[in-house]
Tab-separated table of C-alpha atoms and ligand atoms in Angstrom:
chain	number	residue	atom	x	y	z
A	1	UNK	CA	0.029	-0.108	-0.032
A	2	UNK	CA	2.947	2.389	0.764
A	3	UNK	CA	4.155	1.889	-2.767
A	4	UNK	CA	0.699	2.461	-4.272
A	5	UNK	CA	0.421	5.717	-2.288
A	6	UNK	CA	3.895	6.604	-3.362
A	7	UNK	CA	3.027	6.064	-7.041
A	8	UNK	CA	0.021	8.354	-6.536
A	9	UNK	CA	2.357	11.157	-5.152
A	10	UNK	CA	4.819	10.816	-7.912
A	11	UNK	CA	2.154	10.939	-10.694
A	12	UNK	CA	0.055	13.700	-9.584
A	13	UNK	CA	0.852	16.058	-12.410
A	14	UNK	CA	0.072	13.517	-15.055
A	15	UNK	CA	-3.179	12.452	-13.290
A	16	UNK	CA	-4.191	16.175	-13.436
A	17	UNK	CA	-3.241	16.642	-17.064
A	18	UNK	CA	-5.252	13.668	-18.018
A	19	UNK	CA	-8.346	14.854	-16.243
A	20	UNK	CA	-8.035	18.182	-17.935
A	21	UNK	CA	-7.984	16.429	-21.223
A	22	UNK	CA	-11.206	14.533	-20.272
A	23	UNK	CA	-12.818	17.861	-19.246
A	24	UNK	CA	-12.132	19.475	-22.648
A	25	UNK	CA	-14.556	17.120	-24.342
A	26	UNK	CA	-18.145	18.495	-24.064
A	27	UNK	CA	-20.068	15.437	-23.290
A	28	UNK	CA	-23.550	16.975	-22.814
A	29	UNK	CA	-25.868	14.067	-22.949
A	30	UNK	CA	-29.030	16.258	-23.040
A	31	UNK	CA	-28.097	18.012	-26.349
A	32	UNK	CA	-28.031	15.817	-29.470
A	33	UNK	CA	-25.696	18.449	-31.004
A	34	UNK	CA	-22.978	17.049	-28.833
A	35	UNK	CA	-23.610	13.385	-29.769
A	36	UNK	CA	-20.000	12.890	-31.290
A	37	UNK	CA	-18.389	14.444	-28.315
A	38	UNK	CA	-20.268	12.226	-25.860
A	39	UNK	CA	-19.012	9.258	-27.905
A	40	UNK	CA	-15.418	10.635	-28.026
A	41	UNK	CA	-15.500	10.866	-24.190
A	42	UNK	CA	-16.548	7.173	-23.920
A	43	UNK	CA	-13.602	6.300	-26.208
A	44	UNK	CA	-11.247	8.417	-24.043
A	45	UNK	CA	-12.454	6.646	-20.792
A	46	UNK	CA	-12.158	3.234	-22.468
A	47	UNK	CA	-8.579	3.860	-23.600
A	48	UNK	CA	-7.447	5.102	-20.164
A	49	UNK	CA	-9.110	2.196	-18.388
A	50	UNK	CA	-7.217	-0.290	-20.725
A	51	UNK	CA	-4.075	1.681	-20.196
A	52	UNK	CA	-4.467	1.470	-16.392
A	53	UNK	CA	-4.544	-2.331	-16.690
A	54	UNK	CA	-8.093	-3.358	-17.172
A	55	UNK	CA	-9.047	-6.452	-19.249
A	56	UNK	CA	-12.009	-6.927	-21.715
A	57	UNK	CA	-12.274	-3.067	-22.012
A	58	UNK	CA	-15.000	-2.297	-24.447
A	59	UNK	CA	-17.919	0.001	-25.253
A	60	UNK	CA	-21.405	-1.501	-24.920
A	61	UNK	CA	-23.776	0.067	-27.264
A	62	UNK	CA	-27.261	0.936	-25.971
A	63	UNK	CA	-30.158	2.691	-27.556
A	64	UNK	CA	-28.400	5.875	-26.313
A	65	UNK	CA	-24.861	6.449	-25.361
A	66	UNK	CA	-22.437	3.592	-24.839
A	67	UNK	CA	-21.464	2.145	-21.485
A	68	UNK	CA	-17.758	1.714	-20.861
A	69	UNK	CA	-16.912	-1.662	-19.283
A	70	UNK	CA	-13.633	-3.192	-18.147
A	71	UNK	CA	-12.678	-5.701	-15.531
A	72	UNK	CA	-9.660	-7.204	-13.714
A	73	UNK	CA	-10.641	-10.550	-12.184
A	74	UNK	CA	-7.879	-12.008	-10.095
A	75	UNK	CA	-9.538	-14.837	-8.172
A	76	UNK	CA	-13.128	-15.791	-8.088
A	77	UNK	CA	-12.849	-16.332	-4.291
A	78	UNK	CA	-12.190	-12.614	-3.775
A	79	UNK	CA	-14.894	-10.118	-3.392
A	80	UNK	CA	-15.845	-8.209	-6.448
A	81	UNK	CA	-16.239	-4.422	-6.632
A	82	UNK	CA	-18.203	-2.778	-9.301
A	83	UNK	CA	-17.135	0.749	-9.834
A	84	UNK	CA	-19.827	3.040	-11.408
A	85	UNK	CA	-19.501	6.580	-12.711
A	86	UNK	CA	-20.857	8.745	-15.476
A	87	UNK	CA	-18.845	10.429	-18.126
A	88	UNK	CA	-21.682	12.712	-19.297
A	89	UNK	CA	-22.258	16.247	-18.024
A	90	UNK	CA	-25.099	18.733	-17.685
A	91	UNK	CA	-25.446	21.500	-20.212
A	92	UNK	CA	-23.239	24.486	-19.253
A	93	UNK	CA	-25.784	27.342	-19.861
A	94	UNK	CA	-26.180	30.069	-18.986
A	95	UNK	CA	-22.846	30.543	-20.693
A	96	UNK	CA	-22.437	34.163	-19.955
A	97	UNK	CA	-22.142	33.551	-16.173
A	98	UNK	CA	-18.908	31.394	-16.698
A	99	UNK	CA	-15.693	33.201	-15.855
A	100	UNK	CA	-13.850	30.792	-18.166
A	101	UNK	CA	-15.045	28.357	-20.953
A	102	UNK	CA	-16.901	25.444	-19.439
A	103	UNK	CA	-14.780	23.062	-21.539
A	104	UNK	CA	-11.616	24.950	-21.212
A	105	UNK	CA	-10.488	23.893	-17.693
A	106	UNK	CA	-8.453	26.340	-15.671
A	107	UNK	CA	-7.126	25.999	-12.120
A	108	UNK	CA	-7.850	28.899	-9.784
A	109	UNK	CA	-7.457	29.295	-5.967
A	110	UNK	CA	-10.517	30.103	-4.045
A	111	UNK	CA	-11.315	30.692	-0.346
A	112	UNK	CA	-12.611	27.152	0.142
A	113	UNK	CA	-9.925	25.590	-2.155
A	114	UNK	CA	-6.704	27.479	-1.217
A	115	UNK	CA	-4.591	24.763	-3.077
A	116	UNK	CA	-6.565	25.450	-6.215
A	117	UNK	CA	-9.683	24.049	-7.933
A	118	UNK	CA	-10.278	22.880	-11.462
A	119	UNK	CA	-13.017	24.978	-13.165
A	120	UNK	CA	-14.970	23.148	-15.894
A	121	UNK	CA	-18.391	21.486	-16.540
A	122	UNK	CA	-18.086	17.969	-15.154
A	123	UNK	CA	-15.066	18.688	-12.941
A	124	UNK	CA	-16.838	17.421	-9.965
A	125	UNK	CA	-19.958	15.867	-11.441
A	126	UNK	CA	-18.694	13.459	-12.331
A	127	UNK	CA	-15.599	13.293	-14.638
A	128	UNK	CA	-13.225	14.306	-11.859
A	129	UNK	CA	-14.748	11.743	-9.393
A	130	UNK	CA	-14.918	8.989	-11.958
A	131	UNK	CA	-11.332	9.452	-13.020
A	132	UNK	CA	-10.116	9.184	-9.388
A	133	UNK	CA	-11.141	5.479	-9.674
A	134	UNK	CA	-9.328	4.985	-12.999
A	135	UNK	CA	-6.114	6.488	-11.442
A	136	UNK	CA	-6.418	4.596	-8.079
A	137	UNK	CA	-6.859	1.377	-10.091
A	138	UNK	CA	-3.776	2.263	-12.221
A	139	UNK	CA	-1.694	2.839	-9.023
A	140	UNK	CA	-2.735	-0.574	-7.651
A	141	UNK	CA	-2.102	-2.289	-10.791
A	142	UNK	CA	1.256	-0.714	-11.118
A	143	UNK	CA	2.343	-2.438	-7.946
A	144	UNK	CA	0.465	-5.646	-8.310
A	145	UNK	CA	-1.748	-4.831	-5.395
A	146	UNK	CA	-5.175	-6.272	-6.040
A	147	UNK	CA	-7.237	-7.226	-3.048
A	148	UNK	CA	-10.507	-7.492	-4.954
A	149	UNK	CA	-11.810	-8.217	-8.295
A	150	UNK	CA	-12.597	-5.058	-10.297
A	151	UNK	CA	-15.401	-4.262	-12.622
A	152	UNK	CA	-15.897	-0.884	-14.089
A	153	UNK	CA	-19.170	0.433	-15.548
A	154	UNK	CA	-19.160	4.042	-16.671
A	155	UNK	CA	-22.244	5.300	-18.400
A	156	UNK	CA	-23.047	8.377	-20.503
A	157	UNK	CA	-26.679	9.036	-19.681
A	158	UNK	CA	-26.755	9.738	-15.939
A	159	UNK	CA	-27.721	13.469	-16.408
A	160	UNK	CA	-30.673	12.430	-18.593
A	161	UNK	CA	-32.176	9.717	-16.350
A	162	UNK	CA	-30.132	6.553	-17.025
A	163	UNK	CA	-32.898	4.822	-18.840
A	164	UNK	CA	-30.635	2.648	-20.858
A	165	UNK	CA	-28.375	1.723	-18.072
A	166	UNK	CA	-31.335	-0.028	-16.441
A	167	UNK	CA	-31.835	-2.251	-19.392
A	168	UNK	CA	-28.049	-2.801	-19.855
A	169	UNK	CA	-27.794	-4.007	-16.256
A	170	UNK	CA	-30.600	-6.462	-16.595
A	171	UNK	CA	-29.253	-7.752	-19.887
A	172	UNK	CA	-25.718	-8.188	-18.488
A	173	UNK	CA	-26.584	-9.209	-14.991
A	174	UNK	CA	-24.220	-12.128	-14.981
A	175	UNK	CA	-21.221	-10.188	-16.394
A	176	UNK	CA	-21.874	-7.440	-13.774
A	177	UNK	CA	-22.251	-9.711	-10.861
A	178	UNK	CA	-20.490	-8.221	-7.857
A	179	UNK	CA	-20.600	-7.920	-4.011
A	180	UNK	CA	-20.750	-4.200	-3.833
A	181	UNK	CA	-21.170	-1.054	-6.155
A	182	UNK	CA	-18.709	1.712	-5.398
A	183	UNK	CA	-19.314	5.179	-6.716
A	184	UNK	CA	-18.084	8.621	-6.187
A	185	UNK	CA	-20.747	11.203	-7.319
A	186	UNK	CA	-21.749	12.826	-3.973
A	187	UNK	CA	-20.185	15.105	-1.494
A	188	UNK	CA	-18.136	15.378	1.785
A	189	UNK	CA	-19.094	18.116	4.330
A	190	UNK	CA	-15.667	19.865	4.153
A	191	UNK	CA	-12.026	19.235	3.641
A	192	UNK	CA	-11.539	18.665	7.256
A	193	UNK	CA	-14.930	16.883	7.828
A	194	UNK	CA	-15.118	13.759	5.863
A	195	UNK	CA	-18.556	12.193	5.349
A	196	UNK	CA	-20.085	9.292	3.545
A	197	UNK	CA	-23.427	9.626	1.706
A	198	UNK	CA	-25.934	7.097	3.020
A	199	UNK	CA	-29.059	8.296	1.374
A	200	UNK	CA	-30.280	9.898	-1.779
A	201	UNK	CA	-33.636	11.428	-2.693
A	202	UNK	CA	-35.851	10.171	-5.485
A	203	UNK	CA	-37.372	12.150	-8.165
A	204	UNK	CA	-40.627	12.801	-9.993
A	205	UNK	CA	-40.277	15.319	-12.870
A	206	UNK	CA	-43.255	16.652	-14.785
A	207	UNK	CA	-43.896	19.317	-17.362
A	208	UNK	CA	-47.150	21.256	-17.243
A	209	UNK	CA	-48.997	23.246	-19.819
A	210	UNK	CA	-51.902	25.628	-19.344
A	211	UNK	CA	-53.846	26.608	-22.399
A	212	UNK	CA	-56.438	29.373	-22.590
A	213	UNK	CA	-57.635	31.185	-25.745
A	214	UNK	CA	-56.802	29.718	-29.026
A	215	UNK	CA	-54.360	32.569	-29.897
A	216	UNK	CA	-52.590	35.442	-28.081
A	217	UNK	CA	-54.946	38.318	-27.545
A	218	UNK	CA	-54.811	42.089	-26.929
A	219	UNK	CA	-54.587	42.405	-23.128
A	220	UNK	CA	-56.676	45.513	-23.266
A	221	UNK	CA	-59.461	44.167	-25.437
A	222	UNK	CA	-59.731	40.900	-23.609
A	223	UNK	CA	-57.729	41.376	-20.369
A	224	UNK	CA	-59.974	40.885	-17.405
A	225	UNK	CA	-62.655	38.962	-19.255
A	226	UNK	CA	-60.660	35.822	-20.424
A	227	UNK	CA	-58.382	33.526	-18.304
A	228	UNK	CA	-54.762	34.461	-18.648
A	229	UNK	CA	-52.828	31.117	-18.664
A	230	UNK	CA	-49.689	32.736	-17.171
A	231	UNK	CA	-51.739	34.241	-14.292
A	232	UNK	CA	-53.482	30.939	-13.856
A	233	UNK	CA	-50.303	28.788	-13.901
A	234	UNK	CA	-48.818	31.096	-11.283
A	235	UNK	CA	-51.819	30.811	-9.002
A	236	UNK	CA	-51.951	27.055	-9.404
A	237	UNK	CA	-48.246	26.561	-8.635
A	238	UNK	CA	-48.520	28.875	-5.653
A	239	UNK	CA	-51.277	26.891	-4.246
A	240	UNK	CA	-49.142	23.746	-4.218
A	241	UNK	CA	-47.529	24.920	-0.971
A	242	UNK	CA	-49.304	26.196	2.241
A	243	UNK	CA	-48.245	28.830	4.674
A	244	UNK	CA	-45.840	26.324	6.426
A	245	UNK	CA	-44.402	25.329	3.115
A	246	UNK	CA	-45.971	21.975	3.189
A	247	UNK	CA	-46.856	20.585	-0.088
A	248	UNK	CA	-50.733	20.513	-0.543
A	249	UNK	CA	-51.152	17.671	-2.998
A	250	UNK	CA	-53.394	15.233	-1.311
A	251	UNK	CA	-51.655	12.143	-0.292
A	252	UNK	CA	-48.182	13.522	-1.129
A	253	UNK	CA	-46.816	12.707	2.303
A	254	UNK	CA	-48.839	9.467	2.817
A	255	UNK	CA	-45.919	7.131	2.342
A	256	UNK	CA	-43.138	9.182	3.924
A	257	UNK	CA	-41.543	7.341	6.796
A	258	UNK	CA	-40.637	9.976	9.512
A	259	UNK	CA	-37.115	9.918	10.624
A	260	UNK	CA	-36.911	9.265	14.332
A	261	UNK	CA	-36.306	12.068	16.873
A	262	UNK	CA	-32.975	10.432	17.786
A	263	UNK	CA	-31.759	10.154	14.201
A	264	UNK	CA	-32.793	13.744	13.423
A	265	UNK	CA	-30.776	15.010	16.578
A	266	UNK	CA	-27.808	12.984	15.373
A	267	UNK	CA	-28.152	14.415	11.731
A	268	UNK	CA	-28.252	17.993	13.186
A	269	UNK	CA	-24.892	17.370	14.962
A	270	UNK	CA	-23.109	17.529	11.646
A	271	UNK	CA	-21.192	20.808	11.388
A	272	UNK	CA	-23.186	23.362	9.668
A	273	UNK	CA	-22.921	27.141	9.731
A	274	UNK	CA	-26.171	28.663	8.664
A	275	UNK	CA	-24.733	32.183	8.225
A	276	UNK	CA	-21.880	30.888	6.038
A	277	UNK	CA	-24.460	28.983	4.096
A	278	UNK	CA	-26.570	32.142	3.463
A	279	UNK	CA	-23.477	34.280	2.761
A	280	UNK	CA	-22.265	31.804	0.155
A	281	UNK	CA	-25.608	31.963	-1.635
A	282	UNK	CA	-26.276	35.759	-1.211
A	283	UNK	CA	-29.508	35.341	0.500
A	284	UNK	CA	-30.815	37.070	3.612
A	285	UNK	CA	-32.689	34.059	4.906
A	286	UNK	CA	-33.527	30.465	4.207
A	287	UNK	CA	-36.962	29.170	3.498
A	288	UNK	CA	-38.471	25.682	3.747
A	289	UNK	CA	-40.964	23.327	5.517
A	290	UNK	CA	-41.748	24.435	9.036
A	291	UNK	CA	-40.467	22.247	11.773
A	292	UNK	CA	-37.304	21.150	10.017
A	293	UNK	CA	-33.749	22.454	10.003
A	294	UNK	CA	-31.900	23.447	6.734
A	295	UNK	CA	-29.911	20.195	6.785
A	296	UNK	CA	-33.182	18.312	7.152
A	297	UNK	CA	-34.997	20.191	4.497
A	298	UNK	CA	-32.199	19.423	2.036
A	299	UNK	CA	-32.089	15.669	2.706
A	300	UNK	CA	-34.828	13.854	4.604
A	301	UNK	CA	-37.834	15.934	3.462
A	302	UNK	CA	-39.589	15.830	0.115
A	303	UNK	CA	-39.832	18.921	-2.009
A	304	UNK	CA	-41.506	20.503	-4.972
A	305	UNK	CA	-39.617	23.122	-7.062
A	306	UNK	CA	-40.202	24.791	-10.499
A	307	UNK	CA	-37.189	24.325	-12.513
A	308	UNK	CA	-38.302	26.578	-15.348
A	309	UNK	CA	-41.378	28.584	-16.296
A	310	UNK	CA	-42.258	30.321	-19.567
A	311	UNK	CA	-45.038	31.991	-21.474
A	312	UNK	CA	-46.046	35.219	-23.090
A	313	UNK	CA	-43.873	38.105	-24.179
A	314	UNK	CA	-40.215	38.005	-22.946
A	315	UNK	CA	-38.551	40.155	-25.580
A	316	UNK	CA	-37.301	43.796	-25.393
A	317	UNK	CA	-39.719	46.400	-24.102
A	318	UNK	CA	-43.366	46.074	-23.480
A	319	UNK	CA	-45.884	44.176	-25.564
A	320	UNK	CA	-49.374	44.184	-24.353
A	321	UNK	CA	-50.602	40.663	-24.843
A	322	UNK	CA	-52.783	38.139	-23.105
A	323	UNK	CA	-50.849	34.940	-23.882
A	324	UNK	CA	-52.614	31.834	-25.221
A	325	UNK	CA	-50.531	29.412	-23.065
A	326	UNK	CA	-48.044	28.990	-20.192
A	327	UNK	CA	-45.555	26.109	-19.331
A	328	UNK	CA	-43.528	24.938	-16.402
A	329	UNK	CA	-41.077	22.217	-15.571
A	330	UNK	CA	-41.596	20.941	-11.981
A	331	UNK	CA	-39.487	18.548	-10.017
A	332	UNK	CA	-40.357	16.818	-6.766
A	333	UNK	CA	-37.579	15.221	-4.631
A	334	UNK	CA	-38.788	12.163	-2.823
A	335	UNK	CA	-37.686	10.422	0.319
A	336	UNK	CA	-37.673	6.709	1.241
A	337	UNK	CA	-40.784	4.708	0.729
A	338	UNK	CA	-42.267	7.326	-1.702
A	339	UNK	CA	-42.841	5.945	-5.211
A	340	UNK	CA	-42.026	8.094	-8.126
A	341	UNK	CA	-45.045	6.819	-10.243
A	342	UNK	CA	-47.455	7.283	-7.362
A	343	UNK	CA	-46.254	10.827	-6.800
A	344	UNK	CA	-46.365	11.674	-10.527
A	345	UNK	CA	-49.999	10.386	-10.593
A	346	UNK	CA	-50.987	12.303	-7.468
A	347	UNK	CA	-49.565	15.441	-8.971
A	348	UNK	CA	-51.285	14.883	-12.241
A	349	UNK	CA	-54.699	14.267	-10.656
A	350	UNK	CA	-54.411	17.158	-8.288
A	351	UNK	CA	-52.907	19.544	-10.790
A	352	UNK	CA	-55.544	18.995	-13.424
A	353	UNK	CA	-58.298	19.071	-10.672
A	354	UNK	CA	-57.401	22.587	-9.579
A	355	UNK	CA	-57.513	24.007	-13.076
A	356	UNK	CA	-60.156	26.805	-13.213
A	357	UNK	CA	-62.716	27.024	-16.018
A	358	UNK	CA	-61.540	28.629	-19.130
A	359	UNK	CA	-58.154	26.842	-19.437
A	360	UNK	CA	-57.067	23.323	-20.303
A	361	UNK	CA	-54.217	21.845	-18.214
A	362	UNK	CA	-52.021	18.896	-19.260
A	363	UNK	CA	-49.259	17.223	-17.219
A	364	UNK	CA	-46.552	15.262	-18.973
A	365	UNK	CA	-44.306	13.046	-16.876
A	366	UNK	CA	-40.560	13.058	-17.529
A	367	UNK	CA	-38.002	10.721	-15.985
A	368	UNK	CA	-38.397	9.777	-12.385
A	369	UNK	CA	-36.206	7.790	-9.908
A	370	UNK	CA	-36.397	5.934	-6.584
A	371	UNK	CA	-34.727	7.235	-3.462
A	372	UNK	CA	-32.141	5.149	-1.684
A	373	UNK	CA	-30.653	4.600	1.768
A	374	UNK	CA	-27.759	2.472	2.724
A	375	UNK	CA	-27.102	0.906	6.194
A	376	UNK	CA	-23.874	1.647	8.057
A	377	UNK	CA	-23.562	-1.753	9.774
A	378	UNK	CA	-22.195	-3.501	6.757
A	379	UNK	CA	-18.501	-4.532	5.740
A	380	UNK	CA	-18.837	-2.083	2.714
A	381	UNK	CA	-19.757	0.913	4.859
A	382	UNK	CA	-17.265	0.033	7.442
A	383	UNK	CA	-14.518	-0.262	4.817
A	384	UNK	CA	-15.348	2.984	3.452
A	385	UNK	CA	-15.309	4.597	6.945
A	386	UNK	CA	-11.913	3.102	7.537
A	387	UNK	CA	-10.604	4.289	4.260
A	388	UNK	CA	-11.745	7.798	5.010
A	389	UNK	CA	-10.249	7.640	8.427
A	390	UNK	CA	-6.874	6.445	6.978
A	391	UNK	CA	-6.828	9.265	4.437
A	392	UNK	CA	-8.241	12.204	6.371
A	393	UNK	CA	-7.118	11.154	9.784
A	394	UNK	CA	-10.650	11.519	11.013
A	395	UNK	CA	-13.749	9.479	11.323
A	396	UNK	CA	-16.323	10.257	8.524
A	397	UNK	CA	-19.929	11.312	9.417
A	398	UNK	CA	-22.636	9.340	7.683
A	399	UNK	CA	-24.840	11.852	5.910
A	400	UNK	CA	-27.859	11.751	3.665
A	401	UNK	CA	-27.616	13.725	0.466
A	402	UNK	CA	-30.271	15.738	-1.221
A	403	UNK	CA	-29.673	14.848	-4.800
A	404	UNK	CA	-30.719	11.858	-6.828
A	405	UNK	CA	-28.825	8.958	-8.487
A	406	UNK	CA	-31.738	6.713	-9.512
A	407	UNK	CA	-29.584	3.801	-10.597
A	408	UNK	CA	-28.513	3.211	-6.932
A	409	UNK	CA	-31.924	1.818	-6.127
A	410	UNK	CA	-31.863	-0.011	-9.348
A	411	UNK	CA	-28.506	-1.728	-8.465
A	412	UNK	CA	-30.083	-2.981	-5.313
A	413	UNK	CA	-32.990	-4.360	-7.177
A	414	UNK	CA	-31.152	-5.966	-10.130
A	415	UNK	CA	-27.892	-7.145	-8.354
A	416	UNK	CA	-29.122	-7.408	-4.941
A	417	UNK	CA	-26.159	-5.413	-3.581
A	418	UNK	CA	-25.745	-2.059	-1.611
A	419	UNK	CA	-23.721	0.734	-2.941
A	420	UNK	CA	-21.079	2.727	-1.180
A	421	UNK	CA	-21.249	6.387	-2.103
A	422	UNK	CA	-17.694	7.548	-1.511
A	423	UNK	CA	-18.032	11.076	-2.902
A	424	UNK	CA	-15.365	13.720	-2.484
A	425	UNK	CA	-17.049	17.003	-3.849
A	426	UNK	CA	-18.248	19.829	-1.836
A	427	UNK	CA	-21.782	21.104	-1.989
A	428	UNK	CA	-20.386	24.450	-2.817
A	429	UNK	CA	-18.706	23.118	-5.963
A	430	UNK	CA	-21.450	24.477	-8.147
A	431	UNK	CA	-22.341	21.199	-9.877
A	432	UNK	CA	-24.967	21.916	-12.573
A	433	UNK	CA	-24.329	25.758	-12.170
A	434	UNK	CA	-21.975	28.012	-13.970
A	435	UNK	CA	-18.331	27.779	-12.822
A	436	UNK	CA	-18.569	24.289	-11.632
A	437	UNK	CA	-15.224	23.252	-9.950
A	438	UNK	CA	-13.493	20.456	-8.178
A	439	UNK	CA	-10.685	20.984	-5.594
A	440	UNK	CA	-7.246	19.559	-6.284
A	441	UNK	CA	-7.295	18.531	-2.606
A	442	UNK	CA	-10.519	16.522	-3.293
A	443	UNK	CA	-9.197	15.036	-6.500
A	444	UNK	CA	-6.018	13.803	-4.932
A	445	UNK	CA	-7.581	12.773	-1.538
A	446	UNK	CA	-10.057	10.714	-3.589
A	447	UNK	CA	-7.391	8.894	-5.470
A	448	UNK	CA	-5.498	8.241	-2.186
A	449	UNK	CA	-8.586	7.020	-0.307
A	450	UNK	CA	-9.883	4.449	-2.932
A	451	UNK	CA	-7.158	1.903	-2.646
A	452	UNK	CA	-7.734	1.754	1.164
A	453	UNK	CA	-11.343	1.112	0.535
A	454	UNK	CA	-10.618	-2.017	-1.627
A	455	UNK	CA	-7.893	-3.170	0.821
A	456	UNK	CA	-10.213	-2.882	3.936
A	457	UNK	CA	-13.165	-4.288	2.127
A	458	UNK	CA	-11.272	-7.362	1.170
A	459	UNK	CA	-10.011	-7.798	4.766
A	460	UNK	CA	-13.474	-7.427	6.189
A	461	UNK	CA	-14.970	-9.805	3.893
A	462	UNK	CA	-12.483	-12.458	4.698
A	463	UNK	CA	-13.660	-12.424	8.309
B	501	BES	N1	-24.179	13.526	-8.801
B	501	BES	C1	-25.489	14.033	-8.974
B	501	BES	C2	-26.298	13.718	-7.801
B	501	BES	C3	-25.936	14.185	-6.435
B	501	BES	C4	-25.212	15.426	-6.284
B	501	BES	C5	-26.172	13.434	-5.329
B	501	BES	C6	-24.814	15.848	-5.050
B	501	BES	C7	-25.868	13.795	-4.030
B	501	BES	C8	-25.163	15.074	-3.947
B	501	BES	C9	-26.131	13.477	-10.243
B	501	BES	O1	-25.335	13.573	-11.339
B	501	BES	C10	-27.340	14.235	-10.573
B	501	BES	O2	-27.251	15.443	-10.841
B	501	BES	N2	-28.574	13.661	-10.551
B	501	BES	C11	-29.813	14.321	-10.929
B	501	BES	C12	-30.817	13.380	-11.202
B	501	BES	C13	-30.890	12.749	-12.583
B	501	BES	C14	-32.140	11.879	-12.721
B	501	BES	C15	-30.847	13.915	-13.626
B	501	BES	C16	-30.233	15.233	-9.899
B	501	BES	O3	-30.053	14.997	-8.750
B	501	BES	O4	-30.779	16.234	-10.297
B	502	MN	MN1	-23.446	12.968	-10.932
B	503	MN	MN1	-25.419	15.708	-12.091
């Protein structure tokens, strides 16, 4: 292990150069204009995985973007770790808010990252984090250190719902058989406060349309006499929360399992500075469901948020018009035991039922996903905690994250195994936002931690 760590220290510059190269390819899965680049990225990951020492490295075609697969099987009696990651990224817009090109990575120091951070789309989510696994694997291979069997499955459609990965996993269930799934696509609390993600929220995502008159109208001639779809949409959305910021959709909370008072108390012991949080976001105050702390609101409680809304005249100057229609994209984050399809149905029934006369409302579901929680009394969690302790010199805190990685629940369903969410980003790394970045500290710390995970996991599984 000493030699593996030594190898990492002496190859840091190259590990960084390679990541920068990976970040220069705009693998935006949501935008078909980037299809070639997404494929190029898959090729890049494939080549690097092979160069690092993996066998049977290949791209598996799907109905969408290919899955990169590779393995290094040493001995069937060893436990098998399936490493998951995604090489696709979110669209970078709004472009004008980036201080440097989203696909022209630069390294800059920040207050939180005094040793420097890489600014680029995908730096943290998830190219920087998936590449840590490729480099940790390379370092282990370079010194013949292989305590487990390795399988790698890196997909290119996570940011658009991973629909084809579900199909791929079912089809290649035998090839992918493993004892645990290991992924780095979440965050730690701070550089000096390691944590391990033990929960993710699910997702129900819908698009709504409110249609009124059969054409745009003069807002003076018709205003006040005909339902205005934009006004109506705003009122309908506003009615989805009450004065306590509870969601008003009947049955929305029915399946939510309340977290015990003891667990909530423990959760709130995690270091969290509300005024720093507010300062970082430039807000005077936070807002959320009554009776819950900010940490709880962003992890163990379900939410409803408008992600985008449009309709009517948005050009220069003023145009007096009563628009014919209005639209919005709405996401609901779900917590354990809530079913995305049930929630989508409840939303659809409720939202159409509150439509006033004079408009027609349609709700179209987008992708959804199941929430996930992982236990902490397993060899895989313990190995992750020991690895963090080794690398950070501090015991990690188990923490539930607010984001969604729908395939984590799917892995459990298809492979019957738990996942270890050994993420190294920070919540302040601006993933999905302009100026996304990933700390050099985090990148290298991740590469150093991962080999320990494999070592401790193998040891714990032996006993
Ligand atoms: N890596 C994120 C999820 C994440 C971020 C989990 C931070 C925990 C902490 C992932 O790439 C992502 O963005 N997922 C999407 C869901 C997907 C269905 C588009 C999300 O959470 O919005
Ligand atoms: Mn991600
Ligand atoms: Mn993401």
